[in-house]
Short mmCIF file of C-alpha atoms and ligand atoms in Angstrom, two decimals:
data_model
loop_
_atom_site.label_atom_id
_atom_site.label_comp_id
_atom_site.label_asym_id
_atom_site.label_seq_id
_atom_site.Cartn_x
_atom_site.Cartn_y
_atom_site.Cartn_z
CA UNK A 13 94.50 83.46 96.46
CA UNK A 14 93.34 79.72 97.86
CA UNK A 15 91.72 77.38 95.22
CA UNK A 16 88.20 76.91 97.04
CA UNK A 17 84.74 75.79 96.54
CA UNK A 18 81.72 77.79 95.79
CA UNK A 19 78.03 76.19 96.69
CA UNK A 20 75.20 77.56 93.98
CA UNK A 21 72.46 78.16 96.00
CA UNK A 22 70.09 77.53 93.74
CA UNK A 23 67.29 77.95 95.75
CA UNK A 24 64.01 79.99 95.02
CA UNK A 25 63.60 81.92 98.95
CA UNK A 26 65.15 83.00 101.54
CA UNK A 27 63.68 80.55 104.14
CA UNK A 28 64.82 77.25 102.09
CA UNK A 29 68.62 78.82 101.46
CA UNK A 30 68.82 79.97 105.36
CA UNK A 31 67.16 75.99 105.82
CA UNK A 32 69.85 75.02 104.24
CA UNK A 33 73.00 77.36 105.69
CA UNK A 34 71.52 76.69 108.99
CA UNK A 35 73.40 72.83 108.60
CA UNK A 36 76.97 74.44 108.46
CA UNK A 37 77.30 75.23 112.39
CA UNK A 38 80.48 76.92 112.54
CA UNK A 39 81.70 77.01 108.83
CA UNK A 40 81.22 79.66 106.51
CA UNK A 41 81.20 78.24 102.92
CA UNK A 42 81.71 80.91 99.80
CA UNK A 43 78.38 80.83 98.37
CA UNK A 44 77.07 81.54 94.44
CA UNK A 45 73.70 83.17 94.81
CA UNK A 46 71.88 83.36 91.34
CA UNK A 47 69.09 85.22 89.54
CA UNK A 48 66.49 83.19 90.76
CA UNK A 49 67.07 83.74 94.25
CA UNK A 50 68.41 87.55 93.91
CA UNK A 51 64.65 88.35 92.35
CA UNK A 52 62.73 86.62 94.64
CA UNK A 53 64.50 88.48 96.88
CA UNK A 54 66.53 91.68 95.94
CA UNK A 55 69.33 92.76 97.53
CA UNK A 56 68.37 92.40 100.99
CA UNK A 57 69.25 88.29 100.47
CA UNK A 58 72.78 89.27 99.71
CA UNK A 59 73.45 91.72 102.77
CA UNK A 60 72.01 89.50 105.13
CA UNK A 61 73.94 86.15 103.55
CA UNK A 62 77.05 88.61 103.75
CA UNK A 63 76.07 89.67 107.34
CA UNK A 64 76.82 86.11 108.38
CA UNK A 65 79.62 85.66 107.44
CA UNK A 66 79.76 83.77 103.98
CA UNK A 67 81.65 85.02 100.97
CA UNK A 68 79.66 85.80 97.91
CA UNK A 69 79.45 85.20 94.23
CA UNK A 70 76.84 87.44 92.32
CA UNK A 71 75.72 85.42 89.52
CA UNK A 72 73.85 88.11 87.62
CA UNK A 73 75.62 87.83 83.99
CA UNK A 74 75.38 91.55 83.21
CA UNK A 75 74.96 92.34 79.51
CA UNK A 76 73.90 96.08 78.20
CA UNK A 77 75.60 98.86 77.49
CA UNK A 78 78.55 100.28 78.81
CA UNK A 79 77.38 102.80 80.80
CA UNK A 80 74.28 100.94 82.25
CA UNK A 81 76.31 98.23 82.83
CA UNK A 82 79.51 100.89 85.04
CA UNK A 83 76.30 102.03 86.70
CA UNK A 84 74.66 98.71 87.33
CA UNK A 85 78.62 97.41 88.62
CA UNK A 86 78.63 100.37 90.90
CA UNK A 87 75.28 98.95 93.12
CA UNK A 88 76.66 95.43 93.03
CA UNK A 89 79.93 96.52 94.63
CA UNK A 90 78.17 98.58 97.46
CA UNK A 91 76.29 95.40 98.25
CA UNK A 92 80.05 93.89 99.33
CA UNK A 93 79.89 90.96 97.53
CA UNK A 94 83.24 89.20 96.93
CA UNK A 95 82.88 88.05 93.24
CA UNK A 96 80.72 88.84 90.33
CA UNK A 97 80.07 88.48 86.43
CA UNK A 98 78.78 89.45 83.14
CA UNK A 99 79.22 88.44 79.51
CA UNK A 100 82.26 88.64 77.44
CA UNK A 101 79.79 89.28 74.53
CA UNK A 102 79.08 92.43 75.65
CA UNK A 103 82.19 93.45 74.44
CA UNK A 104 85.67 94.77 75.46
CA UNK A 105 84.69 98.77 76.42
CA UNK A 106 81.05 97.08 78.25
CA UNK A 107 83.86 94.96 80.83
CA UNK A 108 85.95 98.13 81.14
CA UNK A 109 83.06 100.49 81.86
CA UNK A 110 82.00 97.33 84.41
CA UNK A 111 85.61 97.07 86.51
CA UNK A 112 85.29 101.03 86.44
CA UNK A 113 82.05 101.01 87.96
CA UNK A 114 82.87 97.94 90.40
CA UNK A 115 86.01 100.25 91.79
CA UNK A 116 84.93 101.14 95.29
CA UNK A 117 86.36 104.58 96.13
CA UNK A 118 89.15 103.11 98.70
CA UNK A 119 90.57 101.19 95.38
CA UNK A 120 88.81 97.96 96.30
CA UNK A 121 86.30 95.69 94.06
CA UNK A 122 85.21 92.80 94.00
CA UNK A 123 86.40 90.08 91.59
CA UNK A 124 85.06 90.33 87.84
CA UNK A 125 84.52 87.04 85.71
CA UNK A 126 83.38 86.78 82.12
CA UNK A 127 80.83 83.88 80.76
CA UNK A 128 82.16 83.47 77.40
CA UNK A 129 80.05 81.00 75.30
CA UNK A 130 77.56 79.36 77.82
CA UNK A 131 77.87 75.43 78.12
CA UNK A 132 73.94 75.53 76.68
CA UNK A 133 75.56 77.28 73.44
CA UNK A 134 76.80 74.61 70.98
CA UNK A 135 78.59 75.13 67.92
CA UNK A 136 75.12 74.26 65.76
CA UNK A 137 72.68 76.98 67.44
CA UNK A 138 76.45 79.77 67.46
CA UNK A 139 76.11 79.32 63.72
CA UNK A 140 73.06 79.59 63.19
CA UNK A 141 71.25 81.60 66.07
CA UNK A 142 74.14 84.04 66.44
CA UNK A 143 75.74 83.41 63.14
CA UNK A 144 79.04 82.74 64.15
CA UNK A 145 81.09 80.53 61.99
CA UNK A 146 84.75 79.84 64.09
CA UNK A 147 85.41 76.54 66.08
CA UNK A 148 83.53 77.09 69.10
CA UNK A 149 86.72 76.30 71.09
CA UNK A 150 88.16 79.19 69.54
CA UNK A 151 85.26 81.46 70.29
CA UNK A 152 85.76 80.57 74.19
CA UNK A 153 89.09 81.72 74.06
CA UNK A 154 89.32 84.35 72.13
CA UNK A 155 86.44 85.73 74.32
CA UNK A 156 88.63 85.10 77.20
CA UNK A 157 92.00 86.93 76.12
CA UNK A 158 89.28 90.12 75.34
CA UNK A 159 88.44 89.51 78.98
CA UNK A 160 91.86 89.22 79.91
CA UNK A 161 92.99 92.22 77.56
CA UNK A 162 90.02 94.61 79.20
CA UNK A 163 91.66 93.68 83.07
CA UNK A 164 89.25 91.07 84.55
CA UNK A 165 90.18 88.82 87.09
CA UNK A 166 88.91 85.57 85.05
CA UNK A 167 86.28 83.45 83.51
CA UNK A 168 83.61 80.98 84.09
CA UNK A 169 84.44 77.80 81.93
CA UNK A 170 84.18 74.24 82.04
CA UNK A 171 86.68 72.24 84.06
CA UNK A 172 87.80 70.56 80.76
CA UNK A 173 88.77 74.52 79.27
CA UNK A 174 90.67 75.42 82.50
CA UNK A 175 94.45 74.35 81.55
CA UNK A 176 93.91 75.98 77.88
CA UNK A 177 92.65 79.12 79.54
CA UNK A 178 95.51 79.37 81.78
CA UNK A 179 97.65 78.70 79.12
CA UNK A 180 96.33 81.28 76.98
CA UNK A 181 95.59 83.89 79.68
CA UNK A 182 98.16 83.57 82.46
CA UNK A 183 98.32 81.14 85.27
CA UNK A 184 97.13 83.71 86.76
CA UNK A 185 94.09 84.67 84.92
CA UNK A 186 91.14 82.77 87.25
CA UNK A 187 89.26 79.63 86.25
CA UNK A 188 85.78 79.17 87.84
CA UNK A 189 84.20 76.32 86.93
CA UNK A 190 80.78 74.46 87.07
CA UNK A 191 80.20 71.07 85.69
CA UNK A 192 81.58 69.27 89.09
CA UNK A 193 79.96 65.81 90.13
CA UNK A 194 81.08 63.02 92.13
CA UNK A 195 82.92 60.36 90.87
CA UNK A 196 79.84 58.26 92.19
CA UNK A 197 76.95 60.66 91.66
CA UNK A 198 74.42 61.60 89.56
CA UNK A 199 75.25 63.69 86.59
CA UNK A 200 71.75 64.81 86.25
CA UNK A 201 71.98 67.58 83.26
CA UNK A 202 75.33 68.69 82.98
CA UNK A 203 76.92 67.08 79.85
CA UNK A 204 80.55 67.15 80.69
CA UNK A 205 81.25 66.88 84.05
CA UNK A 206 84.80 66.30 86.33
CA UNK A 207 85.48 64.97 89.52
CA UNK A 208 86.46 67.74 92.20
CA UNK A 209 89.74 65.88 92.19
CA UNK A 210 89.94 66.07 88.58
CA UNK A 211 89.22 69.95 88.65
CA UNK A 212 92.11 70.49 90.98
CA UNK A 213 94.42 68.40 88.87
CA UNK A 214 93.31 70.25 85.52
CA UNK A 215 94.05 73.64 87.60
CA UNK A 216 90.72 74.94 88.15
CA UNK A 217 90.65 77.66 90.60
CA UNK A 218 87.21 77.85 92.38
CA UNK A 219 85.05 74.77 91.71
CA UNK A 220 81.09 75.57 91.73
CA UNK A 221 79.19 72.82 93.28
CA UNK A 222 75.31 72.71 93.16
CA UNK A 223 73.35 69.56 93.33
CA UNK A 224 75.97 67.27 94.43
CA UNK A 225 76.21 69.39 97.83
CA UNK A 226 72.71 70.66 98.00
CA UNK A 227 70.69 67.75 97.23
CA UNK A 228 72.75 65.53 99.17
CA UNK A 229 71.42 63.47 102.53
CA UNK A 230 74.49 65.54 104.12
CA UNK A 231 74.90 68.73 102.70
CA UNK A 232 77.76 69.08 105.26
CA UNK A 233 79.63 65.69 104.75
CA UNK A 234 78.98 66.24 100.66
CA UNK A 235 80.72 70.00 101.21
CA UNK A 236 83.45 68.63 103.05
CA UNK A 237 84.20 65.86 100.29
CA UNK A 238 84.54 68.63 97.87
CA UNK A 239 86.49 70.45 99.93
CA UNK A 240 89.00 67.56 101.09
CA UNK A 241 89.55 66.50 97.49
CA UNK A 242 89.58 70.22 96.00
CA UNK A 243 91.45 72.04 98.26
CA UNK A 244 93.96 69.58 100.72
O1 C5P B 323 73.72 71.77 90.46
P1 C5P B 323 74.95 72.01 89.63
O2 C5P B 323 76.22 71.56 90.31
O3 C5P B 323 74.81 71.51 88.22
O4 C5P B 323 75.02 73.61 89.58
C1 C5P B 323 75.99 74.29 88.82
C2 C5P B 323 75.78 75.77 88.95
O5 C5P B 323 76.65 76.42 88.03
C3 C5P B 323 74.37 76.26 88.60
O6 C5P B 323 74.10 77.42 89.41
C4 C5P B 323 74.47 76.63 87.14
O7 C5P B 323 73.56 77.63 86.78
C5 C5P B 323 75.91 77.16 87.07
N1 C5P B 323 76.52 77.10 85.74
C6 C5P B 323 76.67 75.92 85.02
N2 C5P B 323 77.27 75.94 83.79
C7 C5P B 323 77.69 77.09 83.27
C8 C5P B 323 77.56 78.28 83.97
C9 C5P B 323 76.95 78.25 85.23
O8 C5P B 323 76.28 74.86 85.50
N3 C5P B 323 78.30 77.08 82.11
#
């Protein structure tokens, strides 16, 4: 397993993300496609990206019960995507039913990460929306060794969690993380952000890279500086 990076295609159709594939003659980047994009567009948006060639990461963040959620699993593996996710809320016997139903019937699936605490959930609104008194910290990592414990591949986290993750989960235990800017870019809204460099240091094992690529006068040359300081 290579450390690489993912682009969030956070776009809203089909013509503006093929607009903006279209610039990457000849490479193939591993690509996060999102709810936004996957209801505009169903399903079809994923075969087709897959048809050309790019790796995929199925943002969806499943969360029901466990046998809606096997069921749901089962689809989103026939679709051949490479990595997916739900939330570690949903409990320990919701992510088994899940890596059941993401088993293809050759003994394949694709990768299965957990959200634990979403970077939008701080410790004020966990105590008093979802009434959940422990250190936040300890919340993200406790989530984490359940997701561990019920035999997924990994978990979405910030850069800055990635070395306690591994440390509690395994080196081996994946670290996909968001929050990546430029040392000289714009932050924009992400609160606590790392330098691709950084992330690699730290351990991260895929980087997820929206704005800074896709918003960039060279999506291409902006890719490539993620990739050079990520992955080389
Ligand atoms: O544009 P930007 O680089 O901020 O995009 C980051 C991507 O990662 C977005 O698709 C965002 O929804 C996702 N993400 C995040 N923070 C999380 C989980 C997912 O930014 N905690």
């Amino acid at each position: 397993m290579g450390k690489d990076v993912i682009i969030a295609c956070d776009f809203s159709s089909a013509a503006d993300v093929y607009a903006f594939l279209d610039k990457f003659t000849g490479k193939k980047p591993f690509v996060k496609i999102g709810m936004e994009l996957f209801y505009a567009e169903g399903p079809q948006i994923v075969k087709d990206i897959k048809a050309r060639g790019h790796k995929i990461f199925l943002d969806l963040k499943l969360h029901d019960i466990p046998n809606t959620v096997k069921k749901s699993m089962a689809v989103l593996s026939r679709l051949d995507v490479d990595m997916t996710n739900l939330h570690a809320a949903g409990t320990i016997s919701m992510m088994e039913a899940a890596l059941e139903g993401l088993t293809r019937p050759d003994g394949t699936r694709p990768l299965l990460i957990a959200v634990t605490q979403l970077t939008s959930t701080d410790q004020e609104r966990m105590e008093n929306d979802l009434l959940i008194k422990e250190p936040i910290d300890k919340v993200v990592m406790h989530y984490a060794s359940n997701a561990a414990n019920a035999g997924l591949d990994g978990v979405v986290c910030s850069p800055l969690e990635a070395g306690k993750v591994h440390e509690t989960c395994g080196e081996k235990f994946l670290t996909v993380t968001p929050g990546v800017r430029f040392a000289d870019g714009d932050i924009g809204d992400q609160k606590r952000v790392m330098t691709p460099a950084e992330a690699k240091k730290i351990g991260s094992d895929y980087i997820v890279v929206g704005r800074p690529i896709t918003a960039a006068e060279d999506p291409v040359a902006a890719y490539e500086r993620c990739v050079a300081e990520f992955c080389d």
